[in-house]
PDB file of C-alpha atoms in Angstrom:
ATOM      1  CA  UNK K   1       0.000   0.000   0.000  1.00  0.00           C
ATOM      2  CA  UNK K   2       2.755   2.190   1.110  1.00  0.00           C
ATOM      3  CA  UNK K   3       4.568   1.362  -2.274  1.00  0.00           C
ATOM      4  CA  UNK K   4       1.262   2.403  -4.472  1.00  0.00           C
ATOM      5  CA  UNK K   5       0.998   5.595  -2.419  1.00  0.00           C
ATOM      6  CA  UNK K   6       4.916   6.593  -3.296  1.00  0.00           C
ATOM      7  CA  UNK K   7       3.725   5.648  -7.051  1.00  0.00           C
ATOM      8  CA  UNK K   8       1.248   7.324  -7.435  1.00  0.00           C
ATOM      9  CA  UNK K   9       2.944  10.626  -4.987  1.00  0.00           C
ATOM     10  CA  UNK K  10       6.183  10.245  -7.981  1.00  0.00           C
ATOM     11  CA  UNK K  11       3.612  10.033 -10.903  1.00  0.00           C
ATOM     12  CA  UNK K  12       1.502  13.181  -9.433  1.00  0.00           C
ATOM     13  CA  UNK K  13       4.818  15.141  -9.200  1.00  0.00           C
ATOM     14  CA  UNK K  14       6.057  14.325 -12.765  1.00  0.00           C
ATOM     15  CA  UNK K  15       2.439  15.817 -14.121  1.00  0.00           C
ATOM     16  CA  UNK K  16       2.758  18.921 -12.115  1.00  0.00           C
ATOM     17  CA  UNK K  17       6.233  19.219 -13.078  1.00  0.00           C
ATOM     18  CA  UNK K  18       5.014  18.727 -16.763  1.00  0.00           C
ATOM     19  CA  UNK K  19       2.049  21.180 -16.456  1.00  0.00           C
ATOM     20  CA  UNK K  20       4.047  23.745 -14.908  1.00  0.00           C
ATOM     21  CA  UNK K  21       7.082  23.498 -17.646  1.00  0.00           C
ATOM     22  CA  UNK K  22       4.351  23.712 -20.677  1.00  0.00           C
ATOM     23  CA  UNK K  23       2.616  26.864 -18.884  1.00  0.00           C
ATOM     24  CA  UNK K  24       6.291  28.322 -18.721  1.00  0.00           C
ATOM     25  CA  UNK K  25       7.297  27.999 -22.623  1.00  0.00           C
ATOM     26  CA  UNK K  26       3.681  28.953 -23.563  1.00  0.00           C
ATOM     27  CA  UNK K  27       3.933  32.378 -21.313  1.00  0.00           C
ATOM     28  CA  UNK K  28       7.111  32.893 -22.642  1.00  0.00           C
ATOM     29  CA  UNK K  29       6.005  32.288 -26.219  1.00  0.00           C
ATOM     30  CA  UNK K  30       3.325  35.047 -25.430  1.00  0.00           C
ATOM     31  CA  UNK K  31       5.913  37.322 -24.194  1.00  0.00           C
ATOM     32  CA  UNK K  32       8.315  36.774 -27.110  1.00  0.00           C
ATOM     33  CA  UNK K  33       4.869  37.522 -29.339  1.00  0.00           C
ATOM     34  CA  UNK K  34       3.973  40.301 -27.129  1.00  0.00           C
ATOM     35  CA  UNK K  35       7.968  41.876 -27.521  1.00  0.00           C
ATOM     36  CA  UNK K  36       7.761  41.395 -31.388  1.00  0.00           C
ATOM     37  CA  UNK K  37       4.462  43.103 -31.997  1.00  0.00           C
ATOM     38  CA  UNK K  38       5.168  45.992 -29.532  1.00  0.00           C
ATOM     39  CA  UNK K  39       8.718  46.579 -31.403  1.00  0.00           C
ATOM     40  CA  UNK K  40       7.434  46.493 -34.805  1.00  0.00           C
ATOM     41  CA  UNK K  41       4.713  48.634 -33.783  1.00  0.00           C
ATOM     42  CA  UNK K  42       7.087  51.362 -32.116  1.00  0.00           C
ATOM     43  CA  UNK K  43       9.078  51.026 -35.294  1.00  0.00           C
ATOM     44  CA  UNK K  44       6.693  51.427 -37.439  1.00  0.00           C
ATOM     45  CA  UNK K  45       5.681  54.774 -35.723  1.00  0.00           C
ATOM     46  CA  UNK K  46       8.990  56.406 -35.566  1.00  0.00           C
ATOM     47  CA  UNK K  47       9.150  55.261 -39.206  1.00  0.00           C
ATOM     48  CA  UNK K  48       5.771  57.296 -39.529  1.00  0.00           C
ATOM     49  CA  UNK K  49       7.728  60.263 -37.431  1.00  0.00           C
ATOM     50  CA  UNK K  50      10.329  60.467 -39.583  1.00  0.00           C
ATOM     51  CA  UNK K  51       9.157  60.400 -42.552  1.00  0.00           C
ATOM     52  CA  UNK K  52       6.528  63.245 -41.885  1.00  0.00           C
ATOM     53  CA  UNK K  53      10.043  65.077 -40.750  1.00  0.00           C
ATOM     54  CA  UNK K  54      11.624  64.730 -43.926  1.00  0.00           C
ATOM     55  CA  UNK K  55       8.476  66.227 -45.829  1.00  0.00           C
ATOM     56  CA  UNK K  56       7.387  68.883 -43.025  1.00  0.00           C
ATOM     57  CA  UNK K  57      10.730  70.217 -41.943  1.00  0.00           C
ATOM     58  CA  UNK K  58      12.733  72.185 -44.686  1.00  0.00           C
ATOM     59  CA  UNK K  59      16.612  72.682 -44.557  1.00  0.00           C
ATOM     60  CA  UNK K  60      18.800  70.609 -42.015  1.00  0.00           C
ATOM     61  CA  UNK K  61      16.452  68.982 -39.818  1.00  0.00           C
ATOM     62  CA  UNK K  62      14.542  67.063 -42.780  1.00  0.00           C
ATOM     63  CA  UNK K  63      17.945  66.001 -43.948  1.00  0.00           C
ATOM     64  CA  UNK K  64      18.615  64.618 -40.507  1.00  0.00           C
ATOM     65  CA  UNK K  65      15.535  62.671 -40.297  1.00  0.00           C
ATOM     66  CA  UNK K  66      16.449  61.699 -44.070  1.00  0.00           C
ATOM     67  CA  UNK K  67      19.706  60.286 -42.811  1.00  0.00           C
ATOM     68  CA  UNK K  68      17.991  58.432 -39.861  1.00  0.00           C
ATOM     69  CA  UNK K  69      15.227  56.935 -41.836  1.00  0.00           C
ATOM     70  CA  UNK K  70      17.902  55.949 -44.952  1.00  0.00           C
ATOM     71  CA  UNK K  71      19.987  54.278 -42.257  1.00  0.00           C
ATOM     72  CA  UNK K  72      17.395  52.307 -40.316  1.00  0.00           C
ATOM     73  CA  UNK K  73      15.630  51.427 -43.758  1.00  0.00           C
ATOM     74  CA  UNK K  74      18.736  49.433 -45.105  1.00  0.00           C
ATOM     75  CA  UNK K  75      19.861  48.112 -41.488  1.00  0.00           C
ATOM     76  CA  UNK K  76      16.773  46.261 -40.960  1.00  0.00           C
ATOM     77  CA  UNK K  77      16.251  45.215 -44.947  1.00  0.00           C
ATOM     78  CA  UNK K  78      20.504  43.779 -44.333  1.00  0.00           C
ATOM     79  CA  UNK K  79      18.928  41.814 -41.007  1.00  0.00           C
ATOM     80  CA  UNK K  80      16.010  40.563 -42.586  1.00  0.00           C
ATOM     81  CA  UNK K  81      18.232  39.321 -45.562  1.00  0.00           C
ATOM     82  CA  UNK K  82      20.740  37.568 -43.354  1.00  0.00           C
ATOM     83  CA  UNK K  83      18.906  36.452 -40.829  1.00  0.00           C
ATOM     84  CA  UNK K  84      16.437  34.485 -43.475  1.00  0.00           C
ATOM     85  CA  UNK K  85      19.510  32.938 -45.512  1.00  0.00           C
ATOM     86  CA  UNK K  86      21.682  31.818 -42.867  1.00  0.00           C
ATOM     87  CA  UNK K  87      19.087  29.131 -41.500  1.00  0.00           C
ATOM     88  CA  UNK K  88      19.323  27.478 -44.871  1.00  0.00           C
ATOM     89  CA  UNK K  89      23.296  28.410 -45.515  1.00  0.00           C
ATOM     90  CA  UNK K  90      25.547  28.094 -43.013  1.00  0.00           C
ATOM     91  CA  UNK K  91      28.283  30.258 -44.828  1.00  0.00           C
ATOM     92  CA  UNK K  92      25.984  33.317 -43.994  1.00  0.00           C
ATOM     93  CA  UNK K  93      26.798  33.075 -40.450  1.00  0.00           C
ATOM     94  CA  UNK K  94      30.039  34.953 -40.798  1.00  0.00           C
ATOM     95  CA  UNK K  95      28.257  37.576 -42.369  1.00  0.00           C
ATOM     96  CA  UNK K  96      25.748  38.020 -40.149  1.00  0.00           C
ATOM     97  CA  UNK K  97      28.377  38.017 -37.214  1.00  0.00           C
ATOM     98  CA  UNK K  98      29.748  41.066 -39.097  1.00  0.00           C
ATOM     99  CA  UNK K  99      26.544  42.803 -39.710  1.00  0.00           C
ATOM    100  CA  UNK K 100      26.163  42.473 -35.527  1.00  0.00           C
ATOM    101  CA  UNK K 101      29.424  44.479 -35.295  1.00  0.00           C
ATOM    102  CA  UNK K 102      28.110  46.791 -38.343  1.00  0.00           C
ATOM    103  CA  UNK K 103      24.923  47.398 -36.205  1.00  0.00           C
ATOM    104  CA  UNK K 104      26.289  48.618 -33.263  1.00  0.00           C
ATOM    105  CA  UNK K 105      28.244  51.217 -35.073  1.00  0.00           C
ATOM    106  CA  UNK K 106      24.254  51.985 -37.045  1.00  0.00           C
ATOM    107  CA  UNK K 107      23.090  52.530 -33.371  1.00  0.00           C
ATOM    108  CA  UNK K 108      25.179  54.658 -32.198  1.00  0.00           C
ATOM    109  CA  UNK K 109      24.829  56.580 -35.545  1.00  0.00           C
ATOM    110  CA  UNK K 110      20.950  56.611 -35.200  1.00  0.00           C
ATOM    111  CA  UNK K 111      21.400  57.835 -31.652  1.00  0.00           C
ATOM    112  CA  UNK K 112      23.777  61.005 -32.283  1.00  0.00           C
ATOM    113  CA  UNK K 113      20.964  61.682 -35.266  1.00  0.00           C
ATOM    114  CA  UNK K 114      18.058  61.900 -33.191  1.00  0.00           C
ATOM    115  CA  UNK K 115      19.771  63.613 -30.354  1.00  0.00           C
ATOM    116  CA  UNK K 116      20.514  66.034 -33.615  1.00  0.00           C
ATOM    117  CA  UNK K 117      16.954  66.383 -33.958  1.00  0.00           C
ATOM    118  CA  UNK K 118      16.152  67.871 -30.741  1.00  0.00           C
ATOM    119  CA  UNK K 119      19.511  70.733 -31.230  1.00  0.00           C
ATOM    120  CA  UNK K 120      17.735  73.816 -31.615  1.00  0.00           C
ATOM    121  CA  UNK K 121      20.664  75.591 -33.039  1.00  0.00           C
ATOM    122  CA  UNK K 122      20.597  75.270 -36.521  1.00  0.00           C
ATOM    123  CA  UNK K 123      24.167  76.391 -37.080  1.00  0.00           C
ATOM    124  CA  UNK K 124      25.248  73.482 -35.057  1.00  0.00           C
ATOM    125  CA  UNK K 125      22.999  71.125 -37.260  1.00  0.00           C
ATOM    126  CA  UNK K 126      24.655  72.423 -40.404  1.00  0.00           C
ATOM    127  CA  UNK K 127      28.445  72.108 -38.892  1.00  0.00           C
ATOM    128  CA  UNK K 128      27.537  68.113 -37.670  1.00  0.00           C
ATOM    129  CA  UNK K 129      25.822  67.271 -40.981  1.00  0.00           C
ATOM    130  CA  UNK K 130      28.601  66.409 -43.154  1.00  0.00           C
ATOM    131  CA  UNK K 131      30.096  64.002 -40.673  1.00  0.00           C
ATOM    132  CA  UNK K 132      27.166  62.247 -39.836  1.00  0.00           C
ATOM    133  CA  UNK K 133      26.283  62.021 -43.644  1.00  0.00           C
ATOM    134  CA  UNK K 134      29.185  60.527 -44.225  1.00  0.00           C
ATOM    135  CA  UNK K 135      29.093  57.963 -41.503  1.00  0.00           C
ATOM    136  CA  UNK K 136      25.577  57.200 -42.911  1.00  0.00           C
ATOM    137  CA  UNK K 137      27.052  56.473 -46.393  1.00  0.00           C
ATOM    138  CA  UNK K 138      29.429  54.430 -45.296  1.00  0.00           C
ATOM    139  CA  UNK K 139      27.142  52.164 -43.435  1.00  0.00           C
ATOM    140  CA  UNK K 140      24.217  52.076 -44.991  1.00  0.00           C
ATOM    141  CA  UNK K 141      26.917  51.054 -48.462  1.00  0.00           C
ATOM    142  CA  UNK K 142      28.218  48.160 -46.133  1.00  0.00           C
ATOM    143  CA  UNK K 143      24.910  46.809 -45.511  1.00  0.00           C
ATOM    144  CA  UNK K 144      24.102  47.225 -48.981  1.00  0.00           C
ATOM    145  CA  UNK K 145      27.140  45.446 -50.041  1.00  0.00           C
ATOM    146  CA  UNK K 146      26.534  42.423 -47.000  1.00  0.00           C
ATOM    147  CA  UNK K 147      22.568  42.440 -48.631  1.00  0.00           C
ATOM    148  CA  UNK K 148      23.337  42.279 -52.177  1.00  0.00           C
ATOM    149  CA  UNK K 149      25.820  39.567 -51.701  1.00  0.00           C
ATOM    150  CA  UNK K 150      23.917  37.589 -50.135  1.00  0.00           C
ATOM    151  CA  UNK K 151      20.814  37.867 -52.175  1.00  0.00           C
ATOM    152  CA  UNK K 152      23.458  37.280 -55.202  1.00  0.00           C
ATOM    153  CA  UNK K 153      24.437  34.030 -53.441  1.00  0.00           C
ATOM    154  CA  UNK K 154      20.461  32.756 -52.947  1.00  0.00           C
ATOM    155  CA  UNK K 155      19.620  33.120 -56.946  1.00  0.00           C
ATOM    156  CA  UNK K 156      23.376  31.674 -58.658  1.00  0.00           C
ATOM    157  CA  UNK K 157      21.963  28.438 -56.246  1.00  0.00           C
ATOM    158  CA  UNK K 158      18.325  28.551 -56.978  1.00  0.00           C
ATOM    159  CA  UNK K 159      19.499  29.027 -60.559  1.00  0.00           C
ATOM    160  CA  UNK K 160      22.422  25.752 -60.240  1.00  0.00           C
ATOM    161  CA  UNK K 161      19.484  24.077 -58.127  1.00  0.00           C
ATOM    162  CA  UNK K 162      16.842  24.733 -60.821  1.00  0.00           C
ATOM    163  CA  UNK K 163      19.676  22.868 -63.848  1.00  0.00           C
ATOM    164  CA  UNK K 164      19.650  20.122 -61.974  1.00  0.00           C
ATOM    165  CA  UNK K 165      16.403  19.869 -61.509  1.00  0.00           C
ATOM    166  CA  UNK K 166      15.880  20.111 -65.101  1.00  0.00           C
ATOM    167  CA  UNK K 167      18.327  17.618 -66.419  1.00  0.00           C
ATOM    168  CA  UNK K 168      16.689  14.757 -63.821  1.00  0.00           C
ATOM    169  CA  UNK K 169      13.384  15.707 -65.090  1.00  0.00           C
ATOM    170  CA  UNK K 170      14.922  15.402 -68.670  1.00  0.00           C
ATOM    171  CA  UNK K 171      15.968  12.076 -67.614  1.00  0.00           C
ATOM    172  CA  UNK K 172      13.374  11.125 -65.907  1.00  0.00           C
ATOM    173  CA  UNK K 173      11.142  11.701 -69.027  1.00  0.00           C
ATOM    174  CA  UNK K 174      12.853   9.574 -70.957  1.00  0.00           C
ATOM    175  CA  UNK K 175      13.122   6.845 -69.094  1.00  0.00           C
ATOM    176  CA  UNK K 176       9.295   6.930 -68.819  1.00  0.00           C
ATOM    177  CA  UNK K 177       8.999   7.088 -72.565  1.00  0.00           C
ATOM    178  CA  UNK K 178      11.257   3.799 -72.982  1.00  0.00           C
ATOM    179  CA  UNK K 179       9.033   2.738 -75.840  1.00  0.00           C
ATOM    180  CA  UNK K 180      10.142   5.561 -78.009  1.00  0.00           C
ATOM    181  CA  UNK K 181      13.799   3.805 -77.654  1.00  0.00           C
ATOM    182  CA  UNK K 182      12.955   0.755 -78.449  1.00  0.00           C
ATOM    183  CA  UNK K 183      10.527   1.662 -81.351  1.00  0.00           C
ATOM    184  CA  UNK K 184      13.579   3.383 -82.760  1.00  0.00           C
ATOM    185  CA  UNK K 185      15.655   0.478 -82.648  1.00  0.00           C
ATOM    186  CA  UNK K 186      12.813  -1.832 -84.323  1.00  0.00           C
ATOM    187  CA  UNK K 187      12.463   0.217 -86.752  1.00  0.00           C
ATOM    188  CA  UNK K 188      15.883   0.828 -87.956  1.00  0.00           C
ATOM    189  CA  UNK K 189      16.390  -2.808 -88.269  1.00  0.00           C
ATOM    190  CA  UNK K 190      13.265  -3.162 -90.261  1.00  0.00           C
ATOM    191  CA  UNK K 191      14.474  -0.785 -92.905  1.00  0.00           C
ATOM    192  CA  UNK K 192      18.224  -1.768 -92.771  1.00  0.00           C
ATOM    193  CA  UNK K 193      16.197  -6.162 -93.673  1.00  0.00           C
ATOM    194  CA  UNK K 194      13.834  -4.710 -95.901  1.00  0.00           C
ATOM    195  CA  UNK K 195      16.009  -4.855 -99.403  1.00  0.00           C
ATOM    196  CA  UNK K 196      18.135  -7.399 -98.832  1.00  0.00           C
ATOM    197  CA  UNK K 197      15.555 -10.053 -96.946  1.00  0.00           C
ATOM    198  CA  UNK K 198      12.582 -11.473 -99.652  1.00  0.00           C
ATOM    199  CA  UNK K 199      10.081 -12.490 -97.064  1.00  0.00           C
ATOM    200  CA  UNK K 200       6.211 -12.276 -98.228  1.00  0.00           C
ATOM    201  CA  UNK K 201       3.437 -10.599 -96.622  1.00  0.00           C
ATOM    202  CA  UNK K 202       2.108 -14.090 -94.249  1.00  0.00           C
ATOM    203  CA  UNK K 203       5.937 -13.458 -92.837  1.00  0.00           C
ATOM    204  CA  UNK K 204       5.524  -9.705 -91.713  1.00  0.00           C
ATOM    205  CA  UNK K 205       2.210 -10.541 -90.624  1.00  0.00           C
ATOM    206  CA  UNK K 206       4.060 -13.549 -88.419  1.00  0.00           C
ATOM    207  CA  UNK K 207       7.305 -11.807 -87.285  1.00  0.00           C
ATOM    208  CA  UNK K 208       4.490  -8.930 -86.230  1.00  0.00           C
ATOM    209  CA  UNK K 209       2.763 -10.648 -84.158  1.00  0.00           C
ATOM    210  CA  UNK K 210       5.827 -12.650 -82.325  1.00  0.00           C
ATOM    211  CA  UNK K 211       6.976  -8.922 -81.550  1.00  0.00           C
ATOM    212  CA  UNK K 212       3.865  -8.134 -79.952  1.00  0.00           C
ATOM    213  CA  UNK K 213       3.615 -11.658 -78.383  1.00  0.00           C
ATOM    214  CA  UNK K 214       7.115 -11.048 -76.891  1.00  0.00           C
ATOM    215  CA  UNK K 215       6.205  -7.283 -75.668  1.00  0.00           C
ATOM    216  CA  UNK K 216       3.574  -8.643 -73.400  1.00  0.00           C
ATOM    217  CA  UNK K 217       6.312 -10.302 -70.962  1.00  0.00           C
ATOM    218  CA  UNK K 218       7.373  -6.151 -70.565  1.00  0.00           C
ATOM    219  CA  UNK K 219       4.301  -5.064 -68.633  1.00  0.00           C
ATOM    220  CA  UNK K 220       4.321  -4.739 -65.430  1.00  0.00           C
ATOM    221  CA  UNK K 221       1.498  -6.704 -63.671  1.00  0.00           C
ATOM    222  CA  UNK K 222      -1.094  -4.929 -61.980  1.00  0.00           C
ATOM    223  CA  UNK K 223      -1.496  -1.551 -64.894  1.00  0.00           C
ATOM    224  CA  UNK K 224      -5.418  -1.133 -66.072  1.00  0.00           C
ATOM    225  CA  UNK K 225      -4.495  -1.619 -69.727  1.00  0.00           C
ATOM    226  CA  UNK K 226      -3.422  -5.222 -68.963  1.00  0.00           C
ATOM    227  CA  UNK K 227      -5.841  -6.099 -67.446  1.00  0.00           C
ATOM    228  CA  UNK K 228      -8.133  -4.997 -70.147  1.00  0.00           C
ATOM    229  CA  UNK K 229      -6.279  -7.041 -72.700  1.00  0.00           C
ATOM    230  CA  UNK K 230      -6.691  -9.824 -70.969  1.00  0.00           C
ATOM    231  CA  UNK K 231     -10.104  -9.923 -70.483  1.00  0.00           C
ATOM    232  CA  UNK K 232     -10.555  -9.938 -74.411  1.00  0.00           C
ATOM    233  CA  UNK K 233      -8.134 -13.112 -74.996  1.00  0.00           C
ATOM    234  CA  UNK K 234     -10.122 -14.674 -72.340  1.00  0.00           C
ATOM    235  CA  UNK K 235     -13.177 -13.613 -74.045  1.00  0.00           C
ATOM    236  CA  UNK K 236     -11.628 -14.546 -77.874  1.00  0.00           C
TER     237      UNK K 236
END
């Protein structure tokens, strides 16, 4: 009894312990879901933000928000790129190692840009603006480079993938069509007897039907038309 009751204490402790590992993942699931849709949601507003900036604001304070947008735009089109191709290509993970370390120079490019935003002296704005444009050339054409390579990479092996589809469907094909083969054969041998052999009409007529006699043994068993056939020499 004592034994049953230690059973059954183990068994009751394993489901708990089950229950309350699947209620972990699935409120941590939530939360990653939760995270994702609040980020893309923030983004999508300062997105908004700046790009009412860029049209509202004349002179150096559109440009700013011109640079930010432009940088954040082909940082997160670079991610999106790499993170996507390296779970089917491993040699993507080097570049996406170096687009971590390009990153954290884009944030801390995107931060002295909207800290630029809120400078009310305009003089200042035009003094930093050549620097920070150039900073945002140079990374946003590193990402570029990173995203265009690797999109480069995806299409020269869907395009090698695709040949090689093609030639084992080419293949394949004719390996289906087997009859075309040996009707080929047949009748190359026909023409190549036809001169020199003298055999009369009830001879074609025999050597005709001892072809098609000996093509039955190449059916498979089981196929509809067989069967069919068959039934009528049953039936003859």
């Amino acid at each position: 009894m004592e034994a049953a009751a230690a059973i059954f204490a183990v068994i009751s402790a394993l489901v708990v312990a089950f229950v309350v590992i699947a209620v972990i993942r699935a409120v941590r699931a939530v939360k990653r879901g939760v995270d994702r849709t609040v980020t893309q949601a923030r983004r999508t507003v300062e997105d908004t933000r700046l790009k009412a900036r860029r049209y509202g604001l004349p002179g150096p304070a559109g440009e700013v928000a011109e640079l930010r947008l432009s940088l954040r735009t082909s940082m997160r089109a670079t991610q999106e790129v790499l993170r996507a191709g390296a779970r089917d290509d491993a040699s993507l993970t080097e570049s996406l190692a170096l687009f971590e370390r390009l990153s954290a120079h884009g944030r801390e490019l995107d931060e002295d840009l909207r800290k630029l935003e809120d400078e009310p002296d305009k003089d200042r704005i035009t003094a930093c603006l050549p620097e920070l444009r150039e900073r945002t050339e140079h990374i946003t054409h590193s990402a570029d480079s990173l995203r265009w390579a690797a999109q480069d990479r995806a299409r020269r092996f869907g395009a090698e993938d695709l040949d090689a589809l093609s030639e084992q469907i080419r293949m394949e094909a004719g390996a289906l069509r087997h009859w075309e083969e040996a009707s080929e054969n047949g009748g190359s041998g026909a023409a190549g007897a036809g001169p020199a052999g003298a055999s009369g009409p009830g001879e074609g007529r025999d050597g005709a039907r001892a072809a098609l006699e000996g093509g039955k043994d190449r059916w498979r068993p089981g196929y509809s038309w067989e069967k069919a056939v068959r039934r009528r020499e049953n039936t003859a």
